[in-house]
Coordinates of C-alpha atoms and ligand atoms in Angstrom, one line a residue:
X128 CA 0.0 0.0 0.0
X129 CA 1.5 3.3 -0.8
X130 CA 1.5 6.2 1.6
X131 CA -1.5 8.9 0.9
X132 CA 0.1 12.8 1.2
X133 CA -1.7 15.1 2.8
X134 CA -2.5 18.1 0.9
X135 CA -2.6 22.0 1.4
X136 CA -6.4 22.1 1.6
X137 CA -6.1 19.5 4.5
X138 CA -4.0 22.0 6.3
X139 CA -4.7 25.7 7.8
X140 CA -3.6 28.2 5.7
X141 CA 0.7 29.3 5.3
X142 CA 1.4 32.8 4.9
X143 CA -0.5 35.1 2.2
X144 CA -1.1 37.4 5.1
X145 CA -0.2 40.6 3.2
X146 CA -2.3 39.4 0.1
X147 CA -5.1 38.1 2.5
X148 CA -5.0 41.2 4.0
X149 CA -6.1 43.5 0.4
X150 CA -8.6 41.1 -0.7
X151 CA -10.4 41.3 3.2
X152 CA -10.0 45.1 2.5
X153 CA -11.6 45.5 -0.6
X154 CA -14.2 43.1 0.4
X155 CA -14.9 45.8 3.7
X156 CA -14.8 48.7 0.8
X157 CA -17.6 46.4 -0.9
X158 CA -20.1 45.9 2.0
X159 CA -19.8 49.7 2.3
X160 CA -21.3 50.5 -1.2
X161 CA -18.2 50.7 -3.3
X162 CA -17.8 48.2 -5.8
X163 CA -14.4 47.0 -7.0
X164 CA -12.4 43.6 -8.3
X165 CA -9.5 42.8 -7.8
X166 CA -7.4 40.6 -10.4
X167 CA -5.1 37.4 -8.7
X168 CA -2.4 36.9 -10.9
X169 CA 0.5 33.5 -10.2
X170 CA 1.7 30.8 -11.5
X171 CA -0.1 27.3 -12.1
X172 CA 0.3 26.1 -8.4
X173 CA 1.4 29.0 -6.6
X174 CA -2.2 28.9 -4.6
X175 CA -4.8 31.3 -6.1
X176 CA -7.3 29.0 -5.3
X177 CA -6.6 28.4 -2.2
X178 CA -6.6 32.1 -1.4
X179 CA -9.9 32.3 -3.3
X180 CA -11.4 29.3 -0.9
X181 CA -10.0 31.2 2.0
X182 CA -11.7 34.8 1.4
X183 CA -14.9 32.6 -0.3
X184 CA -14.6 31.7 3.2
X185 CA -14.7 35.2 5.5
X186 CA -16.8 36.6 3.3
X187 CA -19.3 34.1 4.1
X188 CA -19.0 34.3 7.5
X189 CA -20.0 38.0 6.9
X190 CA -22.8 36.9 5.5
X191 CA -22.3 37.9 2.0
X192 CA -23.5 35.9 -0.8
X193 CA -20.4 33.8 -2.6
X194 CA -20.9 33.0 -6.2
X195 CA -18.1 30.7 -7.8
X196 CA -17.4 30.4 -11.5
X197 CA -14.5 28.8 -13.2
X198 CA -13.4 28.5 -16.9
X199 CA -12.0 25.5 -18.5
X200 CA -9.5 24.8 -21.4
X201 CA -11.4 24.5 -24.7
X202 CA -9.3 26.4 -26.7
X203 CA -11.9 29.3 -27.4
X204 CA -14.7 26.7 -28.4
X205 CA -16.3 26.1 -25.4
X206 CA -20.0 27.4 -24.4
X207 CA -20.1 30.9 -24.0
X208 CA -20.3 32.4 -20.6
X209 CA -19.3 29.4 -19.0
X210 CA -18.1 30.4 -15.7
X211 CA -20.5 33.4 -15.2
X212 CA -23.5 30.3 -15.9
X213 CA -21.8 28.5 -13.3
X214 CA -21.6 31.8 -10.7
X215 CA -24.9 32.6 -11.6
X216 CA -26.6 29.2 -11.5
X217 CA -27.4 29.5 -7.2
X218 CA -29.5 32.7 -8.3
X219 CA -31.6 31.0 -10.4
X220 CA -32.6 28.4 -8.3
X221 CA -32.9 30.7 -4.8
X222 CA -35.1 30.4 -2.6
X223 CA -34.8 33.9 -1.3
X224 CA -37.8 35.7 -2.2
X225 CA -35.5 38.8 -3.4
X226 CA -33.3 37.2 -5.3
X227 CA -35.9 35.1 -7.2
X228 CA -37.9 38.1 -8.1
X229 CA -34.5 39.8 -9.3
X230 CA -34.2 36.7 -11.7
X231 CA -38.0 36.6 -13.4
X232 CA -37.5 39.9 -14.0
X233 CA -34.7 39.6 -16.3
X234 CA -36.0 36.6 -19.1
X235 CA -32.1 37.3 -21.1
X236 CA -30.7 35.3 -18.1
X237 CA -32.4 32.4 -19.4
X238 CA -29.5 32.5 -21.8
X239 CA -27.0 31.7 -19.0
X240 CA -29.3 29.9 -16.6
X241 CA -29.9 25.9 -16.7
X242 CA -33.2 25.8 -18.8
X243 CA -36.5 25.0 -16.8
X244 CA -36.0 27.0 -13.3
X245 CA -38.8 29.5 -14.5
X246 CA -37.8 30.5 -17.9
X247 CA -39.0 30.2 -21.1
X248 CA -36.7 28.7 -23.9
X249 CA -34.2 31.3 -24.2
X250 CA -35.2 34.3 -26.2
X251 CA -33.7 34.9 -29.6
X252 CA -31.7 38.3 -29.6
X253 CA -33.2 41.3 -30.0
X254 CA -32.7 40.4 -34.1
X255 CA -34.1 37.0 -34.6
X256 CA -30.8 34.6 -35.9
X257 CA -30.6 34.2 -39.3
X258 CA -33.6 32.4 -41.3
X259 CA -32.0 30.4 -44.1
X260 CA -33.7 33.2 -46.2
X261 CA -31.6 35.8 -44.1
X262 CA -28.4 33.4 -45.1
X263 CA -29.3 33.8 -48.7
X264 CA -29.0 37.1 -49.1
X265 CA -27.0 38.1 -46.0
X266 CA -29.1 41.6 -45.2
X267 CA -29.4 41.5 -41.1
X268 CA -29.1 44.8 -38.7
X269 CA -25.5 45.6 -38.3
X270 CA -26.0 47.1 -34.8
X271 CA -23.1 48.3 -33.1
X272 CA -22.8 46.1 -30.4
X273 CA -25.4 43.0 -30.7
X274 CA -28.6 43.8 -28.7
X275 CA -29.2 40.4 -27.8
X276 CA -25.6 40.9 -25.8
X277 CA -26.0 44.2 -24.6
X278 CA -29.3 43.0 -22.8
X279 CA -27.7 40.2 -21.6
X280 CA -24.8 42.1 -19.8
X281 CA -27.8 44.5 -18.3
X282 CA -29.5 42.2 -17.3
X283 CA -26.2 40.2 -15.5
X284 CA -25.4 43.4 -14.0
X285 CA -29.5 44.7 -13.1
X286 CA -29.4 41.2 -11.2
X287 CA -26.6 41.7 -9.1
X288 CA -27.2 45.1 -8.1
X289 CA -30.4 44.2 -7.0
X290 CA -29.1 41.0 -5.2
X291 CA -26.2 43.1 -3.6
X292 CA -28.8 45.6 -1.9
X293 CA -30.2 43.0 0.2
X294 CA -26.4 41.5 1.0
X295 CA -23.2 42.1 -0.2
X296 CA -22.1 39.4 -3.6
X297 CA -19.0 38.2 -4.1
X298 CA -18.1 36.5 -7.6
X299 CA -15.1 34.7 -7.6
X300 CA -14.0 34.2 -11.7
X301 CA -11.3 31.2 -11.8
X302 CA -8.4 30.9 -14.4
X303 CA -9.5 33.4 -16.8
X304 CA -6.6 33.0 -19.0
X305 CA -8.5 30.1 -20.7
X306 CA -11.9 32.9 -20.8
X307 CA -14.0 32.8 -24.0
X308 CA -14.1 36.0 -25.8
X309 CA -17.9 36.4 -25.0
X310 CA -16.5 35.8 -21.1
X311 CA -14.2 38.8 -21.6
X312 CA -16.9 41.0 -22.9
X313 CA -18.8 40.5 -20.0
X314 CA -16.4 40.8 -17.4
X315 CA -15.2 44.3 -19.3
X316 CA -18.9 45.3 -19.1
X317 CA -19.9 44.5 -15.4
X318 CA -16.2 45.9 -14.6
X319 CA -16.7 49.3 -16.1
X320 CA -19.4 49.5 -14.5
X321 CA -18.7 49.2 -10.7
X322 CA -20.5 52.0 -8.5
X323 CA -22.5 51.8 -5.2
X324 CA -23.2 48.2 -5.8
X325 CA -22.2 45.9 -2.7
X326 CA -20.6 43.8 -5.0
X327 CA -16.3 42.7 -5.0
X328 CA -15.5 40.5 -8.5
X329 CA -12.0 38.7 -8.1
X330 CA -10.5 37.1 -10.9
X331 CA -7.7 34.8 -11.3
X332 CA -5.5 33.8 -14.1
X333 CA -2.0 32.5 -14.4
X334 CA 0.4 35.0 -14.8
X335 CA 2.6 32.8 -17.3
X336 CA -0.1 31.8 -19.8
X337 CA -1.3 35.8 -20.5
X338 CA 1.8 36.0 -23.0
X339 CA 2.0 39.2 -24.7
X340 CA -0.4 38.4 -27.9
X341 CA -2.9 36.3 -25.8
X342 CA -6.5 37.9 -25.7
X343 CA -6.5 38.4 -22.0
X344 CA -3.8 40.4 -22.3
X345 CA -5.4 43.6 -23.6
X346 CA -8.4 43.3 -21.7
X347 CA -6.5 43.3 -18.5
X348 CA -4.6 46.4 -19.4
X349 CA -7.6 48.1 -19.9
X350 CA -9.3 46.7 -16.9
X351 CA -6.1 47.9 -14.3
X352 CA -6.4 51.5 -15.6
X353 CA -10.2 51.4 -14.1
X354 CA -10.2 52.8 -10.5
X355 CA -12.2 50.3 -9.2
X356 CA -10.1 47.4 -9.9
X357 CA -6.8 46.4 -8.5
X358 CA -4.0 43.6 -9.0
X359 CA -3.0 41.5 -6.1
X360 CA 0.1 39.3 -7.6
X361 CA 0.6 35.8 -5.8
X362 CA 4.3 35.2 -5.4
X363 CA 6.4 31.9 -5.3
X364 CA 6.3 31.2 -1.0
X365 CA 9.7 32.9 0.3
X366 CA 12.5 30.2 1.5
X367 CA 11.4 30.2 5.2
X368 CA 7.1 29.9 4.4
X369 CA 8.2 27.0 2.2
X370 CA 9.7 25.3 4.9
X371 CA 6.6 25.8 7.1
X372 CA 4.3 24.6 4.4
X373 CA 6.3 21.3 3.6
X374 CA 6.3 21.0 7.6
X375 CA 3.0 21.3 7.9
X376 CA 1.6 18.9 5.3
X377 CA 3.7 16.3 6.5
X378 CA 1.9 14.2 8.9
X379 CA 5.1 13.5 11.4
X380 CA 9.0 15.2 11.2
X381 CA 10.6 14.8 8.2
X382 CA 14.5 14.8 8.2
X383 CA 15.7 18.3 7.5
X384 CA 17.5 17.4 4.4
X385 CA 14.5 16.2 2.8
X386 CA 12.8 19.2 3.8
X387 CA 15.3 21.7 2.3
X388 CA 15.4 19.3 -0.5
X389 CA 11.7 19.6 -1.3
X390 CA 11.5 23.6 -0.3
X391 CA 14.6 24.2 -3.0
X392 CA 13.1 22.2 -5.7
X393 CA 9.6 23.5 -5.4
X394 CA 10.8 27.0 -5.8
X395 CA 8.5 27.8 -3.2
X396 CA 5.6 26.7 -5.6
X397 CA 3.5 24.6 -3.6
X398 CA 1.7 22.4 -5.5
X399 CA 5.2 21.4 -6.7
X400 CA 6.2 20.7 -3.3
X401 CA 2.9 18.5 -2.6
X402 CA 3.9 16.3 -5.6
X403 CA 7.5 16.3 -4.7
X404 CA 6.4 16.0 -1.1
X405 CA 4.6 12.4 -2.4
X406 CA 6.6 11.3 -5.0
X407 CA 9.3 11.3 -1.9
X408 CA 7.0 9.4 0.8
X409 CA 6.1 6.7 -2.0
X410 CA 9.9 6.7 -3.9
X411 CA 13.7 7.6 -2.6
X412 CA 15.0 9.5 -5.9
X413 CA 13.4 12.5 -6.6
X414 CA 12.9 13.3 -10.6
X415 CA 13.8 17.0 -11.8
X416 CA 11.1 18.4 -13.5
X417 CA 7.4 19.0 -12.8
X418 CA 5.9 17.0 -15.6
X419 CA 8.3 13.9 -14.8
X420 CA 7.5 14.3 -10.5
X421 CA 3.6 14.0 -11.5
X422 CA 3.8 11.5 -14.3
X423 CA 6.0 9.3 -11.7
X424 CA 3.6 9.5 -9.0
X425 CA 1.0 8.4 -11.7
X426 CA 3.3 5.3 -12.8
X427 CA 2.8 3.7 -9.4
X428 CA -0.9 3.6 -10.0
X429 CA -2.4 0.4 -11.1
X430 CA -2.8 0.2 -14.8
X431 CA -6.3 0.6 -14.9
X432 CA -6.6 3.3 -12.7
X433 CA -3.4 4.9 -15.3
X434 CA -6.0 4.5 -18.0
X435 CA -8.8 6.1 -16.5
X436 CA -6.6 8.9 -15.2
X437 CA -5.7 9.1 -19.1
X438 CA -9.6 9.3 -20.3
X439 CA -10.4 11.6 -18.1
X440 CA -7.5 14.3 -19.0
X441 CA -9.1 13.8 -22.1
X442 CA -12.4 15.2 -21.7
X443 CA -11.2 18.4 -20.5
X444 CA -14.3 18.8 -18.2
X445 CA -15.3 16.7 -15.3
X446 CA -16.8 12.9 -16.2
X447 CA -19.8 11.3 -14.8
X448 CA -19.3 7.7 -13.9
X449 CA -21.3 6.4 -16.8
X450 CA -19.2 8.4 -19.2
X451 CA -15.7 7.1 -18.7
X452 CA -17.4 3.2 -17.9
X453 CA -18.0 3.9 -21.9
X454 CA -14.7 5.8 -23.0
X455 CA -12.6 3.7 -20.9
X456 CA -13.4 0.5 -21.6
X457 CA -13.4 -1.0 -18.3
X458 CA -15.7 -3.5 -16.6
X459 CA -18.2 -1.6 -13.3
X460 CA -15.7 -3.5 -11.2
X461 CA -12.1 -2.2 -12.3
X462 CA -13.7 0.9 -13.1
X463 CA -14.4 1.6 -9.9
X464 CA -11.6 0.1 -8.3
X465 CA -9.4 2.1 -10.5
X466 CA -11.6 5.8 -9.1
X467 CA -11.0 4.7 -5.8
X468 CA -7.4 4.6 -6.1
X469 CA -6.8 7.7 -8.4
X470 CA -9.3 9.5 -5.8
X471 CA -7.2 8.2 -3.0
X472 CA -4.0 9.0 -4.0
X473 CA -5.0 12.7 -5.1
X474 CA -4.8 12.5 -8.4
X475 CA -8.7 13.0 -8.8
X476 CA -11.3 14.7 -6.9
X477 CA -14.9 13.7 -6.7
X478 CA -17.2 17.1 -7.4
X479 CA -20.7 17.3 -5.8
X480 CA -22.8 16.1 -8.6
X481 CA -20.5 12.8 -8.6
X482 CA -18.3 13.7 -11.6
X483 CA -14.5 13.2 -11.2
X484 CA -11.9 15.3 -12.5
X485 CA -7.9 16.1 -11.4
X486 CA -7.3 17.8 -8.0
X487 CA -5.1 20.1 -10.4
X488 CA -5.2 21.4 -13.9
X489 CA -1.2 20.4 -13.9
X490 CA -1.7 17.0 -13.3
X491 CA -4.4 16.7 -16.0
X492 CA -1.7 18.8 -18.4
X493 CA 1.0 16.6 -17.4
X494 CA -1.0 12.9 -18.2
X495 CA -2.5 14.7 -21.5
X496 CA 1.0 15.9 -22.8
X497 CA 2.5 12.4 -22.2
X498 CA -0.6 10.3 -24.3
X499 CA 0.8 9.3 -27.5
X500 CA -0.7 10.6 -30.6
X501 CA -2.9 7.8 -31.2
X502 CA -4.0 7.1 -27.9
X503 CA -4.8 10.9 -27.8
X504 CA -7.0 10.8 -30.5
X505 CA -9.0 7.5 -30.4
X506 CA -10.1 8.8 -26.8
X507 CA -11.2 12.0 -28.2
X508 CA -12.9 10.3 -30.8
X509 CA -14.8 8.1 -28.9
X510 CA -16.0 11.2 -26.6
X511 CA -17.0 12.6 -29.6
X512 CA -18.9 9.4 -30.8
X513 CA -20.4 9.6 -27.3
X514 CA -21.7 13.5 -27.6
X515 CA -22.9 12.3 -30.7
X516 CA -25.5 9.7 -29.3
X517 CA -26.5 11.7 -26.5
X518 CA -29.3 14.0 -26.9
X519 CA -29.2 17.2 -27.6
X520 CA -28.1 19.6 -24.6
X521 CA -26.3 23.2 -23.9
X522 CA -23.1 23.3 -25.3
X523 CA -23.2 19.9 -27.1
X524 CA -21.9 21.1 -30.3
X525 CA -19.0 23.0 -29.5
X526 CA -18.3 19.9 -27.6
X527 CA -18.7 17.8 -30.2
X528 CA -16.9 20.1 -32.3
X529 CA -14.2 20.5 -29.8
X530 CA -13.6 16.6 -30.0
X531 CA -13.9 16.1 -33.4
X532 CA -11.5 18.8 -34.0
X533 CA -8.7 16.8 -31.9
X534 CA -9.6 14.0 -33.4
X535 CA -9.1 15.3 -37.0
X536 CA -12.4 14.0 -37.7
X537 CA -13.4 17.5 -39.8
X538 CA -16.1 16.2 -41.7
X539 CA -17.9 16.0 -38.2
X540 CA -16.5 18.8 -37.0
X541 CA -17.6 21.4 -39.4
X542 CA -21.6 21.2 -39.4
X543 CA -21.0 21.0 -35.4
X544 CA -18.5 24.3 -35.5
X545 CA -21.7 25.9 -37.7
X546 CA -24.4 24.7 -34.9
X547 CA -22.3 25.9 -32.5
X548 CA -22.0 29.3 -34.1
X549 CA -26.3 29.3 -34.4
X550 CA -26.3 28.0 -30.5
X551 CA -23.8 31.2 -29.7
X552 CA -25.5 33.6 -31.6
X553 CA -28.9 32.8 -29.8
X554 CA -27.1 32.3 -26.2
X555 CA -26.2 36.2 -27.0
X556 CA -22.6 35.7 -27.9
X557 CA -21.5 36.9 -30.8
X558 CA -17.4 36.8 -29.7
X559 CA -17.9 32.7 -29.5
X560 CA -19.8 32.4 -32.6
X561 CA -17.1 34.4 -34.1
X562 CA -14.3 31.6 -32.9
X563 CA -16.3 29.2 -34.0
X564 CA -16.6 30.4 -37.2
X565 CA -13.1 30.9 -38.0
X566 CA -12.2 27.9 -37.0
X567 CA -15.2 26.2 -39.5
X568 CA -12.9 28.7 -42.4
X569 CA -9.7 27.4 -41.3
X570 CA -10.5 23.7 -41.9
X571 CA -13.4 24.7 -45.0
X572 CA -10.8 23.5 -47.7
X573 CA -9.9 20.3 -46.1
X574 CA -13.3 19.1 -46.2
X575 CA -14.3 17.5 -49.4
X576 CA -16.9 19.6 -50.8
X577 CA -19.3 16.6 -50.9
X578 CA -19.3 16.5 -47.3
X579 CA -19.7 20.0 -46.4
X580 CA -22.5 21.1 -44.9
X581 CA -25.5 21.9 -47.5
X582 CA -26.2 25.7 -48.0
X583 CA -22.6 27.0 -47.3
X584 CA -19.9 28.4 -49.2
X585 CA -16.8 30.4 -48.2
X586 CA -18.0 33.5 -48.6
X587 CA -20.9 32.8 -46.6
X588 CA -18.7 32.0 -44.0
X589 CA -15.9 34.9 -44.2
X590 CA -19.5 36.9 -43.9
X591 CA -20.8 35.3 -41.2
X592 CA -17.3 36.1 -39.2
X593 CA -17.2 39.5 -40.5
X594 CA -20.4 40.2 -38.9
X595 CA -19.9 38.3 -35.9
X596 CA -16.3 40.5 -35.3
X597 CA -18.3 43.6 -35.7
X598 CA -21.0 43.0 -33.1
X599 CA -18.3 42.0 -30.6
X600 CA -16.4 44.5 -31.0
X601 CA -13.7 43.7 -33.2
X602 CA -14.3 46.1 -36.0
X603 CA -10.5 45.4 -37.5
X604 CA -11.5 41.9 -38.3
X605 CA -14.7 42.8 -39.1
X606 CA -13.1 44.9 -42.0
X607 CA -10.7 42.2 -42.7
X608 CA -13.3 39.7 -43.1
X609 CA -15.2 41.8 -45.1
X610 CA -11.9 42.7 -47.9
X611 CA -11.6 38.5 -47.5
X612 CA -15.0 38.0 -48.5
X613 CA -14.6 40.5 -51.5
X614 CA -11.6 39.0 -52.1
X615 CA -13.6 35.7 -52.6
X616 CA -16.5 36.8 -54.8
X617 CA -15.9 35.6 -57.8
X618 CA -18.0 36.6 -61.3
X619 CA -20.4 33.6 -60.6
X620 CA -21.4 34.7 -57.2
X621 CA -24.8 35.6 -56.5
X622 CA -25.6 39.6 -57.5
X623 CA -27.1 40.5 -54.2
X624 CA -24.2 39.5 -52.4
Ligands
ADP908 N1 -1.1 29.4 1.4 C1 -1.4 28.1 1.4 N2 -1.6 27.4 2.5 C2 -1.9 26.1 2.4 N3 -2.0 25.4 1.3 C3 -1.8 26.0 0.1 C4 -1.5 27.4 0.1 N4 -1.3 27.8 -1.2 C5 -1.5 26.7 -1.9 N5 -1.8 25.6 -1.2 C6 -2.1 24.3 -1.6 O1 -1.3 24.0 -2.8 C7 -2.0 23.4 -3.8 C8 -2.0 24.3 -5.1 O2 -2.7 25.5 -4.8 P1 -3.8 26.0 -5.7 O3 -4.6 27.0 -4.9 O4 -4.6 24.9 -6.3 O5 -3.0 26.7 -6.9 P2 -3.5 27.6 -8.2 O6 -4.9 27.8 -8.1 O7 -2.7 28.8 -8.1 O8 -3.1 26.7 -9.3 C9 -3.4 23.1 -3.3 O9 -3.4 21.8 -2.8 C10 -3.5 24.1 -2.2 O10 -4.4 23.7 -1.2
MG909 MG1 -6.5 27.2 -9.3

């Protein structure tokens, strides 16, 4: 039997008093009726979470409403306003007589709500999506911003405010370096517009990923200039708080040269120093580099349990029990055998509604960057093959999409992209359907034109994107788009074009 390590959550938390300290004070500035964020930058590791957990904690105990939304790595193609319809979810199924009052009067939340908690289907935008008619000839509004969107973000923010007079909300927005652009736009929105509300909106993201020409990078720029939101930067733990962490989650005295062993390679990260911390109680030699520490821990597992650890990294998205007894391959028995161990060991965690997903985005980047190239893609593909049988849901074809895409299937992926791209535009979010779109152009000529979807053409598309990059706010690409599609006319194209 190997030896379990405890982890950071298990213990009370090391240092961050400083940082703990700002977030608790902007919090205080909150439940006195000015609004503000506050952006957590750090590394992968470092402990944002953590910190999150720990004011999602005092806050409560203040008796202010906690509302947590994360986003997940898609690669843009994920449903829009994913972790603002995970913050927002609680509101729509309150009991509080307030709060659910504040909901029904805003039917656009229906867009971001689970269907069937007192909406109707969600309503189209403002201009109804295109009719195949509209498609033919291409003549919609070309409103500045999309009005289905703007009354979206009013109504995101008219809820809120109205929540936040009877008790101070606090949103909590995780890893927003993997944000959609229609996330972005919202969060820009509601941030601009911070006053009296009793409302604090922290957001983290990892300092490393927000490279100079990623999308979150602008956005924050802008957003630090506003004077209602600050930066709070998580550093690395210092030498001497290493120590005292790696102390702490060891259950009984370790030898100091272990200690300082672990504290030097961790860098003071200490997710790294959990990992390293276990790798050592389970092995003597330590490997050098994160990827190898968590990919050795995982080669003790059974190989069963390796496998399903491997499906699930996958999926990018918590799995339901039923979902990996399909992907997997395994018999009920093994299957379960093989969650008990990976839950055990710490490599997964069981959320509330029974999925299972990794403790830590690293591990699952660590066992996805090691699959081979074919195992890689067969799993996708059969998650895709799954989506595919599965009734119709939220989200299901950008999933589908998603999978198809990393599993080179295009043929499938290129009618889902375009549903996905319908499905955006009518959830109010015209930045998704724009990714969506491009990607359906970047793969349009390696899908044999007998197998593309009927009613299409380039030029359909390259319009499609242009108007989708003008009504969230991208008017460069809009133009570009547009000179593309002009580009593309050719003398047999259809005169009202
Ligand atoms: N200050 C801290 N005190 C105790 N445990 C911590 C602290 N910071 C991080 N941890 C633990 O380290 C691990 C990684 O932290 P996490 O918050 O998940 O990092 P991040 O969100 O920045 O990737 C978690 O197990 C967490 O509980
Ligand atoms: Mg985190």
């Amino acid at each position: 039997m190997l030896l379990v390590p405890r982890l950071g959550s298990g213990i009370p938390l090391v240092a961050r008093t400083h940082e703990m300290r700002r977030l608790r004070a902007a919090f205080a500035r909150a439940e006195r009726g000015e609004a503000g964020a506050v952006l957590l930058s750090g590394d992968a590791g470092v402990g944002k979470t953590r910190l999150l957990t720990a004011l999602g904690e005092h806050v409560d105990g203040c008796g202010a409403l906690v509302l947590t939304g994360r986003c997940i790595d898609v690669r843009e193609g994920g449903l829009p306003y994913l972790p603002f319809a995970e913050a927002l979810a609680p509101l729509g199924v309150a009991t509080d007589a307030v709060v659910a009052a504040a909901v029904r009067a805003r039917p656009a939340l229906g867009r971001l709500l689970p269907q069937g908690q007192g909406f109707e289907e969600p309503r189209a935008a403002e201009h109804p999506p295109m009719t195949s008619n509209d498609r033919e000839t291409m003549v919609r509004p070309r409103p500045e911003q999309d009005l289905g969107q703007l009354q979206l973000f009013d109504a995101v923010l008219g809820v809120l405010t109205e929540v936040a007079e009877s008790r101070p909300v606090v949103i909590l927005l995780e890893d927003l370096h993997w944000a959609d652009a229609s996330t972005r736009n919202l969060l820009s929105f509601l941030l601009s517009r911070l006053r009296a509300q009793r409302l604090l909106v922290v957001g983290s993201y990892r300092e490393e990923d927000v490279h100079r020409r990623h999308p979150l990078r602008g956005l924050l720029s802008e957003l630090v200039r506003l004077a209602t939101v600050e930066r709070v930067d998580l550093h690395p733990f210092g030498a001497a708080d290493a120590r005292r962490f790696v102390e702490a989650l060891a259950d009984e005295p370790l030898p100091a040269d272990v200690v300082a062993d672990i504290v030097s390679r961790s860098e003071g990260n200490p997710f790294f120093a959990e990992e390293l911390l276990a790798t050592k109680t389970e092995c003597n030699d330590l490997p050098a580099g994160l990827a190898e520490v968590l990919l050795s821990r995982l080669e003790r597992l059974s190989p069963d349990t390796r496998r399903v650890v491997r499906v699930i990294s996958v999926a990018n998205e918590p799995v339901m029990h039923a979902a990996l007894a399909e992907v997997s391959g395994l018999g009920e028995l093994e299957l379960d055998e093989a969650l008990r161990e990976a839950v055990q060991h710490h490599v997964l965690v069981v959320l509330s509604d029974g999925s299972y997903t990794f403790r830590h985005a690293l591990l699952q980047e660590a066992v996805y960057g090691d699959l081979l190239p074919g195992e890689r893609s067969r799993t996708h593909a059969a998650y895709a093959a799954r989506i595919q049988a599965r009734p119709q849901g939220r989200g299901h074809d950008a999933k589908l999409a998603y999978h198809s895409l990393q599993s080179s299937d295009l043929v499938t992926a290129l009618p889902a992209l375009l549903r996905a791209m319908d499905e955006a535009e009518k959830l109010g979010a015209p930045g998704s359907a724009l990714r969506h779109v491009e990607q359906a152009l970047s793969i349009w000529d390696a899908v044999p034109a007998a197998d593309r979807p009927e009613g299409y053409d380039e030029l359909r598309l390259l319009h499609e994107a242009s108007y989708f990059a003008g009504t969230s706010g991208e008017p460069e690409r809009a133009a570009a788009f547009a000179r593309s599609a002009t580009r593309a006319l050719t003398p047999d194209s259809p005169v009202d074009r």
